[in-house]
């Protein structure tokens, strides 16, 4: 990836992270940790990969995205705001009664393709979308993002079997592998490892990437584009809370909003990162 493109994406991802902090702080609730770990991925998808149009959010030939780990909506909302689907100011009303942006994605929100949040269900809906695309001979791709803790759900593996059986090569799943879930370390709660080998056993083409390196991200998606006849899963190794020093690799930030002092520190760190990228 050219350096100028990489820096542009890094700057956007930094702004997305700022949106995550802004939204969860204003809501006094939410899930910043896992939102920060997928901010680079969402930036790449919405600014470098997906066929979408903020002016026509429901156009028939758009690529679809299902955030199966729907509790990480703050990152998706911040990305959609950066992309122009709705004003940045909406982030400040996250989770407020009557506001557009609720705690989990709602299909009535511009840019949201599926109401999600009950873990394990999003990938099943993504499979349905992909099969519909196949039956319609449509060109769109379907992307779905899962948490590593989420894949402890049995429904995920039913969907994995379904996708392989129907050769859904227009489906691309990304597992956000940060090693932490709400109750602790993935390895201690109910380990789904080895993750790549399990998906391979279900008939998927497996790719691994660094979730915070845009060269690695670009290479992974380029490889995915070459696969025909089977679904693809990208297992991205990520850092929960990425970009905010005191949140990184801390399970306590799975579902806790920053207080004022923490908000100010997080925003100061991210502002410094952004200034370095844009300087």
Tab-separated table of C-alpha atoms in Angstrom:
chain	number	residue	atom	x	y	z
A	1	UNK	CA	0.000	0.000	0.000
A	2	UNK	CA	1.287	3.447	-0.863
A	3	UNK	CA	2.397	5.441	2.154
A	4	UNK	CA	0.075	8.354	1.388
A	5	UNK	CA	-2.922	5.996	1.247
A	6	UNK	CA	-1.839	4.224	4.409
A	7	UNK	CA	-1.478	7.485	6.327
A	8	UNK	CA	-4.885	8.619	5.142
A	9	UNK	CA	-6.485	5.405	6.379
A	10	UNK	CA	-4.581	5.562	9.661
A	11	UNK	CA	-5.853	9.104	10.203
A	12	UNK	CA	-9.440	8.081	9.480
A	13	UNK	CA	-9.119	5.111	11.846
A	14	UNK	CA	-7.873	7.491	14.526
A	15	UNK	CA	-10.956	9.667	14.007
A	16	UNK	CA	-13.139	6.567	14.222
A	17	UNK	CA	-11.537	5.756	17.577
A	18	UNK	CA	-12.222	9.300	18.732
A	19	UNK	CA	-15.851	8.759	17.745
A	20	UNK	CA	-15.951	5.563	19.816
A	21	UNK	CA	-14.672	7.418	22.880
A	22	UNK	CA	-17.016	10.362	22.262
A	23	UNK	CA	-20.056	8.146	21.881
A	24	UNK	CA	-19.472	5.892	24.874
A	25	UNK	CA	-18.543	8.847	27.087
A	26	UNK	CA	-21.723	10.714	26.180
A	27	UNK	CA	-23.803	7.568	26.616
A	28	UNK	CA	-22.178	6.728	29.954
A	29	UNK	CA	-22.308	3.133	28.745
A	30	UNK	CA	-21.278	0.955	25.819
A	31	UNK	CA	-18.431	-1.227	24.641
A	32	UNK	CA	-15.233	0.687	23.799
A	33	UNK	CA	-12.709	-2.171	24.004
A	34	UNK	CA	-13.944	-4.329	21.136
A	35	UNK	CA	-14.977	-1.251	19.165
A	36	UNK	CA	-11.418	0.070	19.211
A	37	UNK	CA	-10.037	-3.291	18.085
A	38	UNK	CA	-12.109	-3.278	14.866
A	39	UNK	CA	-11.652	0.408	13.985
A	40	UNK	CA	-8.878	-0.235	11.433
A	41	UNK	CA	-10.872	-3.037	9.802
A	42	UNK	CA	-13.995	-0.908	9.463
A	43	UNK	CA	-11.946	1.984	8.111
A	44	UNK	CA	-10.475	-0.247	5.419
A	45	UNK	CA	-13.853	-1.731	4.489
A	46	UNK	CA	-15.725	1.572	4.209
A	47	UNK	CA	-12.961	3.718	2.754
A	48	UNK	CA	-10.997	1.296	0.575
A	49	UNK	CA	-13.008	-1.836	-0.125
A	50	UNK	CA	-16.793	-1.878	-0.073
A	51	UNK	CA	-19.027	-0.735	-2.921
A	52	UNK	CA	-21.320	1.698	-1.104
A	53	UNK	CA	-22.807	5.167	-1.534
A	54	UNK	CA	-23.780	7.289	1.514
A	55	UNK	CA	-26.225	9.162	-0.701
A	56	UNK	CA	-27.921	5.882	-1.648
A	57	UNK	CA	-27.574	3.709	1.452
A	58	UNK	CA	-30.098	1.157	0.190
A	59	UNK	CA	-28.962	0.829	-3.415
A	60	UNK	CA	-29.543	-2.720	-4.615
A	61	UNK	CA	-25.990	-3.501	-5.734
A	62	UNK	CA	-24.235	-2.267	-2.583
A	63	UNK	CA	-21.954	-4.535	-0.603
A	64	UNK	CA	-23.482	-5.585	2.708
A	65	UNK	CA	-21.987	-5.632	6.182
A	66	UNK	CA	-23.406	-7.426	9.197
A	67	UNK	CA	-21.805	-6.566	12.530
A	68	UNK	CA	-22.452	-9.880	14.210
A	69	UNK	CA	-20.707	-8.602	17.352
A	70	UNK	CA	-23.366	-5.903	17.519
A	71	UNK	CA	-22.332	-4.550	20.907
A	72	UNK	CA	-19.387	-2.932	19.102
A	73	UNK	CA	-21.780	-0.608	17.304
A	74	UNK	CA	-19.865	2.508	18.480
A	75	UNK	CA	-17.111	1.701	15.974
A	76	UNK	CA	-19.556	1.071	13.139
A	77	UNK	CA	-21.451	4.276	13.908
A	78	UNK	CA	-18.250	6.311	14.058
A	79	UNK	CA	-17.157	4.841	10.717
A	80	UNK	CA	-20.504	5.546	9.065
A	81	UNK	CA	-20.391	9.117	10.362
A	82	UNK	CA	-16.897	9.593	8.938
A	83	UNK	CA	-18.096	8.163	5.618
A	84	UNK	CA	-20.992	10.636	5.478
A	85	UNK	CA	-24.026	8.468	6.186
A	86	UNK	CA	-25.143	10.838	8.970
A	87	UNK	CA	-23.711	13.825	10.893
A	88	UNK	CA	-20.902	13.381	13.413
A	89	UNK	CA	-23.061	15.044	16.061
A	90	UNK	CA	-25.299	11.971	16.180
A	91	UNK	CA	-22.515	10.123	18.039
A	92	UNK	CA	-23.120	12.311	21.085
A	93	UNK	CA	-26.644	10.917	21.451
A	94	UNK	CA	-25.545	7.268	21.432
A	95	UNK	CA	-27.919	5.084	23.480
A	96	UNK	CA	-30.135	8.029	24.418
A	97	UNK	CA	-33.904	7.422	24.444
A	98	UNK	CA	-35.391	8.328	21.075
A	99	UNK	CA	-31.996	8.841	19.433
A	100	UNK	CA	-31.101	7.310	16.068
A	101	UNK	CA	-28.023	5.465	17.341
A	102	UNK	CA	-28.998	2.801	19.828
A	103	UNK	CA	-26.825	0.328	21.738
A	104	UNK	CA	-26.878	-2.211	18.924
A	105	UNK	CA	-27.185	-1.630	15.175
A	106	UNK	CA	-30.733	-1.073	13.949
A	107	UNK	CA	-31.675	-1.552	10.308
A	108	UNK	CA	-33.560	1.764	10.278
A	109	UNK	CA	-30.239	3.633	10.643
A	110	UNK	CA	-28.651	4.798	7.357
A	111	UNK	CA	-25.853	2.404	6.386
A	112	UNK	CA	-26.973	-0.440	8.663
A	113	UNK	CA	-27.836	-3.626	6.761
A	114	UNK	CA	-28.929	-5.792	9.690
A	115	UNK	CA	-30.191	-5.270	13.225
A	116	UNK	CA	-27.774	-7.299	15.317
A	117	UNK	CA	-26.529	-7.899	18.809
A	118	UNK	CA	-27.700	-11.342	19.910
A	119	UNK	CA	-24.381	-13.093	19.514
A	120	UNK	CA	-24.127	-15.802	16.884
A	121	UNK	CA	-27.093	-14.663	14.825
A	122	UNK	CA	-25.395	-12.113	12.575
A	123	UNK	CA	-23.334	-14.616	10.614
A	124	UNK	CA	-26.489	-16.649	9.921
A	125	UNK	CA	-28.197	-13.605	8.431
A	126	UNK	CA	-25.049	-12.863	6.426
A	127	UNK	CA	-25.255	-16.392	5.019
A	128	UNK	CA	-28.842	-15.730	3.981
A	129	UNK	CA	-27.845	-12.487	2.274
A	130	UNK	CA	-25.015	-14.241	0.450
A	131	UNK	CA	-27.254	-17.096	-0.705
A	132	UNK	CA	-29.827	-14.569	-1.932
A	133	UNK	CA	-27.080	-12.861	-3.891
A	134	UNK	CA	-26.135	-16.173	-5.475
A	135	UNK	CA	-29.731	-16.941	-6.426
A	136	UNK	CA	-30.137	-13.469	-7.946
A	137	UNK	CA	-26.781	-13.626	-9.752
A	138	UNK	CA	-25.933	-10.369	-7.963
A	139	UNK	CA	-22.404	-9.020	-7.801
A	140	UNK	CA	-22.449	-7.714	-4.240
A	141	UNK	CA	-20.292	-9.143	-1.449
A	142	UNK	CA	-21.419	-9.800	2.102
A	143	UNK	CA	-19.057	-9.084	4.993
A	144	UNK	CA	-19.665	-10.065	8.589
A	145	UNK	CA	-17.584	-9.314	11.688
A	146	UNK	CA	-17.612	-11.685	14.647
A	147	UNK	CA	-16.008	-11.548	18.062
A	148	UNK	CA	-13.699	-14.336	19.168
A	149	UNK	CA	-15.859	-14.875	22.247
A	150	UNK	CA	-18.925	-14.879	20.034
A	151	UNK	CA	-17.768	-17.956	18.168
A	152	UNK	CA	-18.360	-19.990	21.314
A	153	UNK	CA	-22.007	-19.870	20.170
A	154	UNK	CA	-23.106	-23.067	18.437
A	155	UNK	CA	-25.139	-21.145	15.870
A	156	UNK	CA	-21.894	-19.785	14.425
A	157	UNK	CA	-20.826	-23.286	13.453
A	158	UNK	CA	-24.218	-24.144	11.978
A	159	UNK	CA	-23.795	-21.057	9.795
A	160	UNK	CA	-20.234	-22.086	8.947
A	161	UNK	CA	-21.484	-25.472	7.786
A	162	UNK	CA	-24.274	-23.851	5.765
A	163	UNK	CA	-21.896	-21.409	4.036
A	164	UNK	CA	-19.546	-24.177	3.012
A	165	UNK	CA	-22.365	-26.447	1.806
A	166	UNK	CA	-23.704	-23.730	-0.488
A	167	UNK	CA	-20.235	-22.620	-1.665
A	168	UNK	CA	-20.842	-19.006	-0.615
A	169	UNK	CA	-17.723	-17.445	-2.094
A	170	UNK	CA	-19.468	-14.058	-1.977
A	171	UNK	CA	-19.328	-14.226	1.844
A	172	UNK	CA	-16.344	-13.018	3.858
A	173	UNK	CA	-16.312	-13.359	7.640
A	174	UNK	CA	-13.786	-11.613	9.855
A	175	UNK	CA	-13.129	-12.907	13.368
A	176	UNK	CA	-11.806	-10.221	15.693
A	177	UNK	CA	-9.316	-12.243	17.721
A	178	UNK	CA	-8.277	-10.037	20.637
A	179	UNK	CA	-8.249	-12.857	23.176
A	180	UNK	CA	-10.606	-11.200	25.654
A	181	UNK	CA	-14.350	-11.424	26.248
A	182	UNK	CA	-16.711	-10.025	28.852
A	183	UNK	CA	-15.841	-12.580	31.550
A	184	UNK	CA	-12.090	-12.749	31.018
A	185	UNK	CA	-9.516	-14.350	28.788
A	186	UNK	CA	-10.862	-16.376	25.898
A	187	UNK	CA	-8.625	-19.301	26.869
A	188	UNK	CA	-10.126	-19.433	30.367
A	189	UNK	CA	-13.841	-18.871	29.671
A	190	UNK	CA	-14.574	-21.417	26.933
A	191	UNK	CA	-11.762	-21.582	24.422
A	192	UNK	CA	-12.783	-21.951	20.763
A	193	UNK	CA	-9.158	-22.376	19.730
A	194	UNK	CA	-7.640	-23.352	17.386
A	195	UNK	CA	-9.818	-20.942	15.427
A	196	UNK	CA	-8.223	-21.157	11.950
A	197	UNK	CA	-8.204	-24.948	12.010
A	198	UNK	CA	-11.848	-25.127	13.041
A	199	UNK	CA	-13.016	-22.948	10.153
A	200	UNK	CA	-10.807	-24.912	7.758
A	201	UNK	CA	-12.408	-28.136	8.978
A	202	UNK	CA	-15.809	-26.632	8.115
A	203	UNK	CA	-14.661	-26.031	4.539
A	204	UNK	CA	-13.654	-22.371	4.687
A	205	UNK	CA	-10.588	-20.766	3.167
A	206	UNK	CA	-8.713	-19.248	6.112
A	207	UNK	CA	-6.511	-16.143	6.068
A	208	UNK	CA	-4.756	-14.580	9.045
A	209	UNK	CA	-3.810	-10.915	9.350
A	210	UNK	CA	-2.595	-8.196	11.689
A	211	UNK	CA	-5.687	-6.120	12.505
A	212	UNK	CA	-3.706	-2.900	12.951
A	213	UNK	CA	-1.388	-3.036	9.927
A	214	UNK	CA	-2.976	-1.748	6.716
A	215	UNK	CA	-0.433	-3.585	4.555
A	216	UNK	CA	-1.469	-6.847	6.213
A	217	UNK	CA	-5.152	-5.934	5.880
A	218	UNK	CA	-4.810	-5.127	2.187
A	219	UNK	CA	-2.900	-8.355	1.502
A	220	UNK	CA	-5.535	-10.428	3.312
A	221	UNK	CA	-8.419	-8.938	1.341
A	222	UNK	CA	-6.490	-9.284	-1.918
A	223	UNK	CA	-6.062	-12.994	-1.207
A	224	UNK	CA	-9.738	-13.318	-0.318
A	225	UNK	CA	-10.711	-11.893	-3.712
A	226	UNK	CA	-8.982	-14.803	-5.450
A	227	UNK	CA	-10.945	-17.559	-3.716
A	228	UNK	CA	-13.674	-19.265	-5.729
A	229	UNK	CA	-16.125	-21.930	-4.602
A	230	UNK	CA	-15.848	-21.594	-0.828
A	231	UNK	CA	-16.468	-18.967	1.866
A	232	UNK	CA	-13.526	-17.058	3.299
A	233	UNK	CA	-12.754	-16.190	6.897
A	234	UNK	CA	-10.085	-13.734	7.964
A	235	UNK	CA	-8.862	-14.229	11.522
A	236	UNK	CA	-7.481	-10.857	12.536
A	237	UNK	CA	-5.142	-10.691	15.534
A	238	UNK	CA	-6.096	-7.516	17.314
A	239	UNK	CA	-5.607	-5.605	20.543
A	240	UNK	CA	-8.694	-4.901	22.611
A	241	UNK	CA	-8.805	-1.171	23.329
A	242	UNK	CA	-6.267	-0.413	20.600
A	243	UNK	CA	-5.159	3.216	20.442
A	244	UNK	CA	-5.877	4.186	24.047
A	245	UNK	CA	-3.008	3.216	26.329
A	246	UNK	CA	-4.951	2.420	29.505
A	247	UNK	CA	-7.609	0.433	27.625
A	248	UNK	CA	-5.285	-1.827	25.632
A	249	UNK	CA	-5.507	-5.519	26.569
A	250	UNK	CA	-7.692	-4.720	29.583
A	251	UNK	CA	-10.766	-6.924	29.852
A	252	UNK	CA	-12.461	-4.368	32.106
A	253	UNK	CA	-12.950	-2.087	29.112
A	254	UNK	CA	-15.155	-4.614	27.325
A	255	UNK	CA	-18.335	-2.884	28.467
A	256	UNK	CA	-17.480	0.214	30.488
A	257	UNK	CA	-17.668	3.869	29.485
A	258	UNK	CA	-14.855	6.307	30.322
A	259	UNK	CA	-15.427	8.897	33.031
A	260	UNK	CA	-14.475	12.519	32.406
A	261	UNK	CA	-10.806	12.137	33.354
A	262	UNK	CA	-10.493	8.959	31.268
A	263	UNK	CA	-12.325	10.597	28.387
A	264	UNK	CA	-9.946	13.551	28.439
A	265	UNK	CA	-6.877	11.314	28.578
A	266	UNK	CA	-8.120	9.073	25.763
A	267	UNK	CA	-8.995	12.018	23.533
A	268	UNK	CA	-5.635	13.671	24.244
A	269	UNK	CA	-3.791	10.495	23.225
A	270	UNK	CA	-5.830	10.081	20.048
A	271	UNK	CA	-5.512	13.774	19.168
A	272	UNK	CA	-1.739	13.499	19.459
A	273	UNK	CA	-1.764	10.444	17.201
A	274	UNK	CA	-3.916	12.251	14.652
A	275	UNK	CA	-1.692	15.329	14.638
A	276	UNK	CA	1.343	13.145	14.008
A	277	UNK	CA	-0.393	11.412	11.111
A	278	UNK	CA	-1.656	14.639	9.548
A	279	UNK	CA	1.389	16.760	10.359
